[in-house]
Amino acid sequence: MIKKITAIHGMHDYLFPNTLLWENIENIIKNILNNYGYQEIKLPILEKSELFKKNIGEYTDIREKEMYTLLDKNNNSLTLRPEGTTGFIRAIIEHNIFYNNKRFWYNGPMFRYERPQKGRYRQFHQIGIEILGLKSPYIDAEIIIIINNIWKKLNITNNVFLEINSLGSIIDRKEYVKKLIFYLEKNSRFLDIKDRKKIYNNPLRILDSNHKNIKELINNAPKLQDFISINSINKFKELCQILNFMNIKFTINNCLVRGLDYYNDIVFEWKTNDIGKGGSKTICGGGRYDKLIDNMSNRKINKGIGCAIGIERLILLIQTIQSIKIDIKFLIDIFLIPIENNHILQKTLLIGELIRNNFPKLKIITSYLFQNLKKQIIQANKYKSHFIIIIGQKEIDNNSIIIKNLYLKKQIIIPENKLISYLEKIF
Ligand code: ATP
Ligand code: MG
């Protein structure tokens, strides 16, 4: 017995027709990003571990328990990227591309050692956008408008809701965290062991805890909003005004803190209640990271903002509410059937190439099954083929071709030299 080797827990294969839905969604997102002048950047999946260790924040979920870290043959510590922003900034610094006003997007797999469940995997995919060098709330709004337009095109606007918050500057936050720790220490008896551990490491994350029994504790906690500077408050207000002006619905959630330490000022998340049980799930999250680039280089850019969409969660939502229907009436346009024999095969090869050259968008398969015609037609139906073209000795002798519309169940015989003009009428 050969032992079956299975995929790694939490990592998935994606099969047809999900791949088709995925491609559709990706294309919709890419077209919109292109429309706003964003440029693709392709980044490595593996990075030096220190990149993430230094920049994501010591006491975040990712750093504490989710990193996929391994040693290479030279004992270098490498990590499969858990998110896109830090690798993006690394690349920007490395290539010295600090042009203000430049906008980027990336697309690809991320890796986090999480407990796998619906919408939470160990390998998942994100499409992210990043902008450096701009501080206007109009650019914060642009990102939100873009994502909002993506939801519109995907027909999910009514199934997602936007929450925004301001975290203030990193200095404001430090002052606040001191007060919060003091408060939580005093009330630590209300917290479970897991949250108690967070008091000194990541007290902000206690605030977005879902535990019902500490809701009151959270409600009475000192508010970050009382600590943030007037400058941050004004930026936040301006963003809210732009969103109102653009008729984009949002709610202000002062408990929204996000899972990474590098954020400041504006943070936002789109959530949905429509995938699986267990409350709302975030499908896109982002915010400002003005200090990240300066922390990683000697530059004083002091401006950066980005967000990432979780593709699997988006697909789960779209599948649940059926907001995009994939038309799989015909998967193949033409299924070419040679009736066996070498020189018929050669003829079929030529005809196949001729049609493909004239109709580069059509999907054309040549059958090499060499079974009887009936069985091959069954195959063509299984492939959801629209037409079949049959080429046999008789057809070659007569310079003719049999074309059958499998959907209408109609067949005609045409002269070979009329094939392209005939197909032009159909496609
Ligand atoms: P969560 O609070 O759900 O763990 P997060 O704050 O860790 O999310 P981000 O780091 O903001 O998530 O990543 C952006 C998006 O990527 C999320 O909103 C989600 O859609 C997706 N995502 C994050 N982790 C996973 C995962 N393990 N599996 C699938 N998608 C994920
Ligand atoms: Mg997480």
Short mmCIF file of C-alpha atoms and ligand atoms in Angstrom, two decimals:
data_model
loop_
_atom_site.label_atom_id
_atom_site.label_comp_id
_atom_site.label_asym_id
_atom_site.label_seq_id
_atom_site.Cartn_x
_atom_site.Cartn_y
_atom_site.Cartn_z
CA MET A 1 0.00 0.00 0.00
CA ILE A 2 1.38 3.38 -0.97
CA LYS A 3 0.83 5.91 1.78
CA LYS A 4 -1.14 8.87 0.54
CA ILE A 5 0.57 12.19 1.07
CA THR A 6 -1.94 14.90 1.76
CA ALA A 7 -1.72 18.69 1.70
CA ILE A 8 -0.56 20.59 4.78
CA HIS A 9 -3.31 21.32 7.29
CA GLY A 10 -4.87 24.68 6.50
CA MET A 11 -3.45 24.85 2.97
CA HIS A 12 -5.77 24.23 0.06
CA ASP A 13 -5.92 23.28 -3.58
CA TYR A 14 -8.34 25.33 -5.62
CA LEU A 15 -10.14 23.53 -8.40
CA PHE A 16 -12.38 24.46 -11.26
CA PRO A 17 -14.89 26.22 -11.26
CA ASN A 18 -13.60 28.06 -8.17
CA THR A 19 -10.51 28.98 -10.15
CA LEU A 20 -12.76 30.64 -12.71
CA LEU A 21 -14.59 32.62 -10.05
CA TRP A 22 -11.22 33.56 -8.56
CA GLU A 23 -9.94 34.76 -11.92
CA ASN A 24 -13.09 36.84 -12.45
CA ILE A 25 -12.77 38.48 -9.05
CA GLU A 26 -9.06 39.18 -9.56
CA ASN A 27 -9.74 40.74 -12.95
CA ILE A 28 -12.46 42.99 -11.57
CA ILE A 29 -10.13 44.18 -8.80
CA LYS A 30 -7.14 44.65 -11.13
CA ASN A 31 -9.19 46.63 -13.66
CA ILE A 32 -10.37 49.01 -10.97
CA LEU A 33 -6.83 49.46 -9.58
CA ASN A 34 -5.57 50.08 -13.09
CA ASN A 35 -8.33 52.64 -13.57
CA TYR A 36 -6.91 54.58 -10.60
CA GLY A 37 -3.33 54.38 -11.92
CA TYR A 38 -2.01 51.82 -9.42
CA GLN A 39 1.02 49.75 -10.45
CA GLU A 40 1.68 46.11 -9.71
CA ILE A 41 4.68 45.14 -7.59
CA LYS A 42 5.71 41.48 -7.34
CA LEU A 43 7.39 40.58 -4.06
CA PRO A 44 9.06 37.42 -2.77
CA ILE A 45 7.12 35.03 -0.59
CA LEU A 46 10.13 34.29 1.64
CA GLU A 47 11.90 37.07 3.51
CA LYS A 48 14.52 37.22 6.23
CA SER A 49 12.77 36.58 9.54
CA GLU A 50 14.22 39.73 11.09
CA LEU A 51 12.20 41.83 8.63
CA PHE A 52 8.94 40.74 10.23
CA LYS A 53 10.34 40.38 13.74
CA LYS A 54 11.51 43.99 13.81
CA ASN A 55 8.58 45.63 12.12
CA ILE A 56 5.28 43.90 12.79
CA GLY A 57 5.28 44.49 16.55
CA GLU A 58 6.60 42.18 19.22
CA TYR A 59 3.30 41.33 20.88
CA THR A 60 1.00 40.96 17.90
CA ASP A 61 -0.76 37.67 17.09
CA ILE A 62 1.46 37.29 14.04
CA ARG A 63 4.74 37.66 15.92
CA GLU A 64 3.69 35.68 18.95
CA LYS A 65 2.26 32.60 17.32
CA GLU A 66 1.55 32.79 13.60
CA MET A 67 4.94 33.05 11.88
CA TYR A 68 5.98 30.27 9.52
CA THR A 69 9.70 30.38 10.20
CA LEU A 70 12.25 27.92 8.85
CA LEU A 71 16.00 27.56 8.52
CA ASP A 72 17.71 27.27 5.16
CA LYS A 73 20.78 25.10 4.53
CA ASN A 74 23.04 27.82 5.88
CA ASN A 75 20.99 28.17 9.05
CA ASN A 76 19.56 31.51 7.95
CA SER A 77 16.20 32.13 9.54
CA LEU A 78 13.58 32.77 6.85
CA THR A 79 9.86 33.41 7.19
CA LEU A 80 7.02 32.84 4.76
CA ARG A 81 5.44 36.28 4.57
CA PRO A 82 2.47 36.69 6.91
CA GLU A 83 1.47 40.00 5.30
CA GLY A 84 2.48 42.25 2.42
CA THR A 85 3.27 45.69 3.77
CA THR A 86 6.64 45.04 5.43
CA GLY A 87 8.02 43.25 2.36
CA PHE A 88 6.70 46.07 0.19
CA ILE A 89 8.52 48.72 2.24
CA ARG A 90 11.68 46.57 2.20
CA ALA A 91 11.52 46.53 -1.60
CA ILE A 92 10.86 50.28 -1.87
CA ILE A 93 13.90 51.00 0.29
CA GLU A 94 16.05 48.48 -1.57
CA HIS A 95 15.18 49.93 -4.99
CA ASN A 96 15.17 53.50 -3.78
CA ILE A 97 11.77 54.25 -5.27
CA PHE A 98 10.48 56.89 -2.92
CA TYR A 99 8.49 58.87 -5.46
CA ASN A 100 5.69 60.67 -3.77
CA ASN A 101 2.30 60.10 -5.21
CA LYS A 102 3.10 56.58 -6.38
CA ARG A 103 0.53 53.88 -5.83
CA PHE A 104 1.10 50.11 -5.86
CA TRP A 105 -0.74 46.85 -5.58
CA TYR A 106 0.39 43.28 -4.92
CA ASN A 107 -1.36 39.95 -5.11
CA GLY A 108 -0.38 36.60 -3.69
CA PRO A 109 -0.25 34.05 -0.90
CA MET A 110 0.38 34.85 2.77
CA PHE A 111 1.14 32.35 5.51
CA ARG A 112 0.06 32.33 9.13
CA TYR A 113 0.16 29.47 11.57
CA GLU A 114 -3.47 29.83 12.66
CA ARG A 115 -6.04 27.32 13.83
CA PRO A 116 -7.71 26.43 10.51
CA GLN A 117 -11.45 27.03 10.28
CA LYS A 118 -13.88 28.49 7.75
CA GLY A 119 -12.30 31.67 6.35
CA ARG A 120 -9.09 31.20 8.36
CA TYR A 121 -6.32 29.23 6.71
CA ARG A 122 -2.59 28.76 7.01
CA GLN A 123 -2.04 29.73 3.40
CA PHE A 124 -4.40 32.40 2.17
CA HIS A 125 -4.27 35.14 -0.44
CA GLN A 126 -4.38 38.89 -0.29
CA ILE A 127 -4.60 41.66 -2.82
CA GLY A 128 -3.13 44.70 -1.14
CA ILE A 129 -2.64 48.32 -2.06
CA GLU A 130 0.05 50.65 -0.72
CA ILE A 131 0.70 54.37 -1.19
CA LEU A 132 3.73 56.27 0.01
CA GLY A 133 4.42 59.97 0.47
CA LEU A 134 0.89 61.35 0.67
CA LYS A 135 -0.71 62.65 3.82
CA SER A 136 -3.97 64.20 2.61
CA PRO A 137 -7.15 62.61 3.94
CA TYR A 138 -8.16 62.58 0.28
CA ILE A 139 -5.74 59.71 -0.29
CA ASP A 140 -7.18 57.86 2.73
CA ALA A 141 -10.56 58.46 1.13
CA GLU A 142 -9.32 57.31 -2.29
CA ILE A 143 -8.44 53.89 -0.90
CA ILE A 144 -11.85 53.59 0.70
CA ILE A 145 -13.56 54.75 -2.50
CA ILE A 146 -11.60 52.18 -4.53
CA ILE A 147 -12.51 49.30 -2.23
CA ASN A 148 -16.09 50.52 -2.20
CA ASN A 149 -16.12 50.45 -6.00
CA ILE A 150 -14.73 46.92 -5.92
CA TRP A 151 -17.62 45.83 -3.68
CA LYS A 152 -20.06 47.50 -6.07
CA LYS A 153 -18.66 45.62 -9.06
CA LEU A 154 -18.76 42.37 -7.08
CA ASN A 155 -22.36 43.05 -6.02
CA ILE A 156 -21.67 42.70 -2.33
CA THR A 157 -22.25 46.29 -1.16
CA ASN A 158 -25.29 45.26 0.88
CA ASN A 159 -23.42 42.44 2.60
CA VAL A 160 -20.45 44.38 3.94
CA PHE A 161 -20.09 47.29 6.32
CA LEU A 162 -17.26 49.72 6.86
CA GLU A 163 -15.88 50.63 10.25
CA ILE A 164 -13.28 53.32 10.74
CA ASN A 165 -11.33 54.69 13.67
CA SER A 166 -8.43 56.96 14.47
CA LEU A 167 -5.61 55.58 16.59
CA GLY A 168 -3.89 58.96 16.85
CA SER A 169 -0.15 59.24 16.45
CA ILE A 170 2.17 56.60 17.86
CA ILE A 171 3.22 59.10 20.57
CA ASP A 172 -0.42 59.77 21.53
CA ARG A 173 -0.95 56.03 21.72
CA LYS A 174 2.02 55.47 24.05
CA GLU A 175 0.55 57.95 26.56
CA TYR A 176 -2.81 56.27 26.30
CA VAL A 177 -1.42 52.76 26.67
CA LYS A 178 0.16 53.74 30.01
CA LYS A 179 -3.26 54.80 31.32
CA LEU A 180 -4.95 51.72 29.86
CA ILE A 181 -2.45 49.37 31.51
CA PHE A 182 -3.07 51.07 34.83
CA TYR A 183 -6.84 50.59 34.43
CA LEU A 184 -6.58 46.96 33.31
CA GLU A 185 -4.19 46.11 36.15
CA LYS A 186 -6.77 47.42 38.59
CA ASN A 187 -9.47 45.28 36.98
CA SER A 188 -7.45 42.23 36.02
CA ARG A 189 -9.71 39.94 38.05
CA PHE A 190 -12.37 40.34 35.33
CA LEU A 191 -10.06 39.11 32.60
CA ASP A 192 -9.34 35.53 31.62
CA ILE A 193 -5.75 34.25 31.57
CA LYS A 194 -5.34 34.93 27.86
CA ASP A 195 -6.40 38.56 28.15
CA ARG A 196 -4.44 39.04 31.37
CA LYS A 197 -1.29 38.15 29.49
CA LYS A 198 -2.07 40.91 27.02
CA ILE A 199 -2.15 43.67 29.67
CA TYR A 200 1.53 44.48 29.37
CA ASN A 201 2.14 43.19 25.89
CA ASN A 202 -0.79 44.27 23.80
CA PRO A 203 -3.47 45.95 25.93
CA LEU A 204 -5.16 47.53 22.90
CA ARG A 205 -6.15 44.11 21.65
CA ILE A 206 -8.16 43.52 24.83
CA LEU A 207 -10.41 46.32 23.59
CA ASP A 208 -11.51 44.46 20.49
CA SER A 209 -12.13 41.27 22.43
CA ASN A 210 -15.40 39.52 21.61
CA HIS A 211 -15.99 38.24 25.16
CA LYS A 212 -19.41 39.44 26.27
CA ASN A 213 -18.50 39.40 29.97
CA ILE A 214 -15.86 42.09 29.60
CA LYS A 215 -17.91 44.44 27.45
CA GLU A 216 -18.66 46.61 30.49
CA LEU A 217 -15.02 46.64 31.50
CA ILE A 218 -14.14 47.79 27.99
CA ASN A 219 -16.90 50.41 27.99
CA ASN A 220 -15.57 51.96 31.18
CA ALA A 221 -11.91 51.86 30.13
CA PRO A 222 -10.06 55.11 29.37
CA LYS A 223 -10.74 56.12 25.78
CA LEU A 224 -7.98 56.47 23.24
CA GLN A 225 -10.05 59.26 21.71
CA ASP A 226 -9.38 61.41 24.80
CA PHE A 227 -5.65 61.14 24.17
CA ILE A 228 -5.29 61.83 20.50
CA SER A 229 -3.98 65.17 19.32
CA ILE A 230 -6.06 67.83 17.65
CA ASN A 231 -4.12 67.28 14.44
CA SER A 232 -5.18 63.62 14.32
CA ILE A 233 -8.75 64.48 15.25
CA ASN A 234 -8.94 66.99 12.41
CA LYS A 235 -7.55 64.52 9.88
CA PHE A 236 -10.12 61.98 10.97
CA LYS A 237 -12.96 64.50 10.77
CA GLU A 238 -11.89 65.51 7.30
CA LEU A 239 -11.89 61.88 6.16
CA CYS A 240 -15.40 61.42 7.56
CA GLN A 241 -16.55 64.51 5.68
CA ILE A 242 -15.13 63.25 2.38
CA LEU A 243 -16.78 59.86 2.87
CA ASN A 244 -20.12 61.55 3.63
CA PHE A 245 -19.67 63.75 0.57
CA MET A 246 -19.12 60.61 -1.52
CA ASN A 247 -22.13 58.88 0.07
CA ILE A 248 -20.04 56.08 1.50
CA LYS A 249 -21.66 54.56 4.55
CA PHE A 250 -19.47 53.90 7.58
CA THR A 251 -19.62 53.66 11.33
CA ILE A 252 -17.00 54.90 13.74
CA ASN A 253 -15.83 52.05 15.94
CA ASN A 254 -13.53 53.36 18.63
CA CYS A 255 -12.60 49.78 19.57
CA LEU A 256 -11.13 49.05 16.15
CA VAL A 257 -7.37 48.72 16.68
CA ARG A 258 -6.11 46.24 14.00
CA GLY A 259 -3.64 43.47 14.61
CA LEU A 260 -0.38 45.14 13.66
CA ASP A 261 1.59 47.67 15.70
CA TYR A 262 2.71 49.95 12.92
CA TYR A 263 -0.60 51.70 12.30
CA ASN A 264 -1.35 55.30 13.22
CA ASP A 265 -4.27 57.66 12.71
CA ILE A 266 -6.77 56.21 10.25
CA VAL A 267 -7.62 52.51 10.43
CA PHE A 268 -10.54 50.80 8.74
CA GLU A 269 -12.09 47.39 8.17
CA TRP A 270 -14.88 46.06 6.02
CA LYS A 271 -16.70 43.25 7.74
CA THR A 272 -19.46 40.88 6.82
CA ASN A 273 -21.94 38.84 8.83
CA ASP A 274 -22.63 36.54 5.92
CA ILE A 275 -19.82 33.99 6.06
CA GLY A 276 -20.33 31.13 8.43
CA LYS A 277 -21.22 31.32 12.07
CA GLY A 278 -19.31 33.05 14.85
CA GLY A 279 -20.05 36.71 14.19
CA SER A 280 -18.63 39.13 11.72
CA LYS A 281 -15.51 38.46 9.69
CA THR A 282 -13.20 41.05 8.22
CA ILE A 283 -12.67 40.86 4.48
CA CYS A 284 -10.50 43.94 4.07
CA GLY A 285 -8.46 45.89 6.56
CA GLY A 286 -5.98 48.71 6.43
CA GLY A 287 -4.73 52.00 7.73
CA ARG A 288 -1.90 54.54 7.89
CA TYR A 289 1.62 53.44 8.68
CA ASP A 290 3.38 56.78 8.52
CA LYS A 291 6.36 55.77 10.64
CA LEU A 292 7.06 52.33 9.19
CA ILE A 293 9.23 53.42 6.30
CA ASP A 294 11.28 55.76 8.53
CA ASN A 295 11.75 52.98 11.09
CA MET A 296 13.11 50.71 8.37
CA SER A 297 15.36 53.23 6.61
CA ASN A 298 17.12 56.55 7.14
CA ARG A 299 14.53 58.34 5.07
CA LYS A 300 12.05 60.82 6.46
CA ILE A 301 9.04 59.93 4.35
CA ASN A 302 6.64 59.84 7.24
CA LYS A 303 3.67 58.99 5.08
CA GLY A 304 2.24 55.66 4.06
CA ILE A 305 -1.15 54.01 3.85
CA GLY A 306 -2.45 50.68 2.62
CA CYS A 307 -4.96 47.91 2.98
CA ALA A 308 -5.41 44.25 2.04
CA ILE A 309 -8.38 42.21 0.88
CA GLY A 310 -8.56 38.58 1.99
CA ILE A 311 -9.43 36.75 -1.21
CA GLU A 312 -10.68 33.47 0.30
CA ARG A 313 -13.10 35.27 2.60
CA LEU A 314 -14.28 37.38 -0.32
CA ILE A 315 -14.88 34.23 -2.37
CA LEU A 316 -16.75 32.60 0.52
CA LEU A 317 -19.00 35.64 0.74
CA ILE A 318 -19.60 35.77 -3.01
CA GLN A 319 -20.41 32.05 -3.06
CA THR A 320 -22.76 32.33 -0.09
CA ILE A 321 -24.82 35.17 -1.51
CA GLN A 322 -24.26 34.19 -5.15
CA SER A 323 -23.46 37.76 -6.12
CA ILE A 324 -21.48 36.68 -9.17
CA LYS A 325 -22.74 33.93 -11.37
CA ILE A 326 -20.20 32.14 -13.45
CA ASP A 327 -21.66 31.17 -16.79
CA ILE A 328 -20.47 27.66 -17.37
CA LYS A 329 -22.89 26.78 -20.14
CA PHE A 330 -19.91 26.38 -22.48
CA LEU A 331 -16.43 25.82 -21.14
CA ILE A 332 -14.96 24.97 -24.51
CA ASP A 333 -15.92 26.59 -27.80
CA ILE A 334 -14.71 23.92 -30.19
CA PHE A 335 -13.78 20.30 -29.57
CA LEU A 336 -11.83 18.91 -32.55
CA ILE A 337 -12.27 15.21 -33.19
CA PRO A 338 -9.88 13.47 -35.58
CA ILE A 339 -11.05 10.03 -36.63
CA GLU A 340 -7.82 8.13 -35.99
CA ASN A 341 -4.97 7.70 -38.48
CA ASN A 342 -1.74 9.62 -38.78
CA HIS A 343 -2.38 11.88 -41.67
CA ILE A 344 -5.85 12.79 -40.32
CA LEU A 345 -4.13 13.81 -37.09
CA GLN A 346 -1.76 16.02 -39.05
CA LYS A 347 -4.69 17.62 -40.85
CA THR A 348 -6.46 18.18 -37.52
CA LEU A 349 -3.32 19.82 -36.12
CA LEU A 350 -3.29 22.26 -39.03
CA ILE A 351 -7.00 23.03 -38.76
CA GLY A 352 -6.65 23.57 -35.00
CA GLU A 353 -3.79 26.01 -35.48
CA LEU A 354 -5.67 27.82 -38.27
CA ILE A 355 -8.76 28.36 -36.10
CA ARG A 356 -6.70 29.42 -33.05
CA ASN A 357 -4.74 31.93 -35.13
CA ASN A 358 -7.93 33.45 -36.48
CA PHE A 359 -9.82 33.35 -33.18
CA PRO A 360 -7.29 33.81 -30.38
CA LYS A 361 -10.02 34.23 -27.76
CA LEU A 362 -11.76 30.92 -28.42
CA LYS A 363 -11.12 27.86 -26.29
CA ILE A 364 -10.27 24.96 -28.58
CA ILE A 365 -9.39 21.43 -27.54
CA THR A 366 -8.15 18.64 -29.79
CA SER A 367 -9.26 15.22 -28.66
CA TYR A 368 -6.53 12.58 -28.65
CA LEU A 369 -8.71 9.88 -27.16
CA PHE A 370 -8.89 7.75 -30.30
CA GLN A 371 -12.13 6.16 -29.21
CA ASN A 372 -15.12 5.73 -31.44
CA LEU A 373 -16.98 8.87 -32.46
CA LYS A 374 -19.88 8.32 -30.08
CA LYS A 375 -17.56 8.13 -27.06
CA GLN A 376 -15.72 11.23 -28.19
CA ILE A 377 -18.97 13.17 -28.51
CA ILE A 378 -19.81 12.11 -24.94
CA GLN A 379 -16.43 13.54 -23.92
CA ALA A 380 -17.13 16.77 -25.78
CA ASN A 381 -20.39 17.10 -23.86
CA LYS A 382 -18.58 16.46 -20.61
CA TYR A 383 -16.21 19.30 -21.47
CA LYS A 384 -19.32 21.46 -22.01
CA SER A 385 -18.22 22.12 -25.52
CA HIS A 386 -20.34 24.36 -27.73
CA PHE A 387 -19.25 22.91 -31.11
CA ILE A 388 -17.47 19.84 -32.33
CA ILE A 389 -15.58 19.59 -35.59
CA ILE A 390 -15.15 16.09 -36.96
CA ILE A 391 -12.35 15.30 -39.38
CA GLY A 392 -12.28 11.87 -41.02
CA GLN A 393 -10.95 10.33 -44.22
CA LYS A 394 -14.18 11.03 -46.11
CA GLU A 395 -14.07 14.69 -45.15
CA ILE A 396 -10.42 14.97 -46.22
CA ASP A 397 -11.20 13.36 -49.56
CA ASN A 398 -14.07 15.84 -50.10
CA ASN A 399 -12.19 18.88 -48.72
CA SER A 400 -15.07 19.30 -46.28
CA ILE A 401 -15.56 19.66 -42.55
CA ILE A 402 -18.37 18.53 -40.25
CA ILE A 403 -19.41 21.09 -37.67
CA LYS A 404 -21.94 20.15 -35.05
CA ASN A 405 -23.59 22.53 -32.60
CA LEU A 406 -23.92 20.32 -29.52
CA TYR A 407 -26.29 22.75 -27.85
CA LEU A 408 -28.77 23.04 -30.72
CA LYS A 409 -27.98 19.50 -31.84
CA LYS A 410 -27.56 20.70 -35.44
CA GLN A 411 -24.88 19.57 -37.84
CA ILE A 412 -23.68 20.96 -41.15
CA ILE A 413 -20.99 20.04 -43.62
CA ILE A 414 -19.06 22.95 -45.14
CA PRO A 415 -16.15 23.18 -47.63
CA GLU A 416 -12.85 23.40 -45.82
CA ASN A 417 -11.97 26.76 -47.38
CA LYS A 418 -15.21 28.26 -45.97
CA LEU A 419 -14.40 27.23 -42.39
CA ILE A 420 -13.02 30.56 -41.15
CA SER A 421 -15.73 32.69 -42.76
CA TYR A 422 -18.36 30.32 -41.33
CA LEU A 423 -16.88 30.57 -37.81
CA GLU A 424 -16.68 34.36 -38.16
CA LYS A 425 -20.46 34.41 -38.43
CA ILE A 426 -20.82 32.41 -35.21
CA PHE A 427 -18.17 33.91 -32.93
P1 ATP B 1 -8.39 38.49 11.79
O1 ATP B 1 -8.70 39.49 12.85
O2 ATP B 1 -9.61 37.90 11.13
O3 ATP B 1 -7.39 37.46 12.24
P2 ATP B 1 -6.29 40.09 10.73
O4 ATP B 1 -6.46 41.41 11.40
O5 ATP B 1 -5.27 39.15 11.25
O6 ATP B 1 -7.70 39.34 10.62
P3 ATP B 1 -5.12 41.33 8.42
O7 ATP B 1 -3.74 41.10 8.86
O8 ATP B 1 -5.68 42.68 8.53
O9 ATP B 1 -6.09 40.31 9.18
O10 ATP B 1 -5.30 40.79 6.93
C1 ATP B 1 -6.22 41.39 6.01
C2 ATP B 1 -7.25 40.39 5.55
O11 ATP B 1 -6.67 39.15 5.18
C3 ATP B 1 -8.26 40.00 6.61
O12 ATP B 1 -9.26 40.95 6.71
C4 ATP B 1 -8.78 38.69 6.09
O13 ATP B 1 -9.76 38.88 5.09
C5 ATP B 1 -7.55 38.09 5.47
N1 ATP B 1 -6.94 37.11 6.39
C6 ATP B 1 -6.12 37.35 7.44
N2 ATP B 1 -5.74 36.20 8.03
C7 ATP B 1 -6.33 35.20 7.30
C8 ATP B 1 -6.31 33.78 7.37
N3 ATP B 1 -5.60 33.14 8.28
N4 ATP B 1 -7.04 33.08 6.46
C9 ATP B 1 -7.76 33.70 5.50
N5 ATP B 1 -7.80 35.04 5.37
C10 ATP B 1 -7.11 35.78 6.26
MG MG B 2 -5.35 37.46 12.45
#
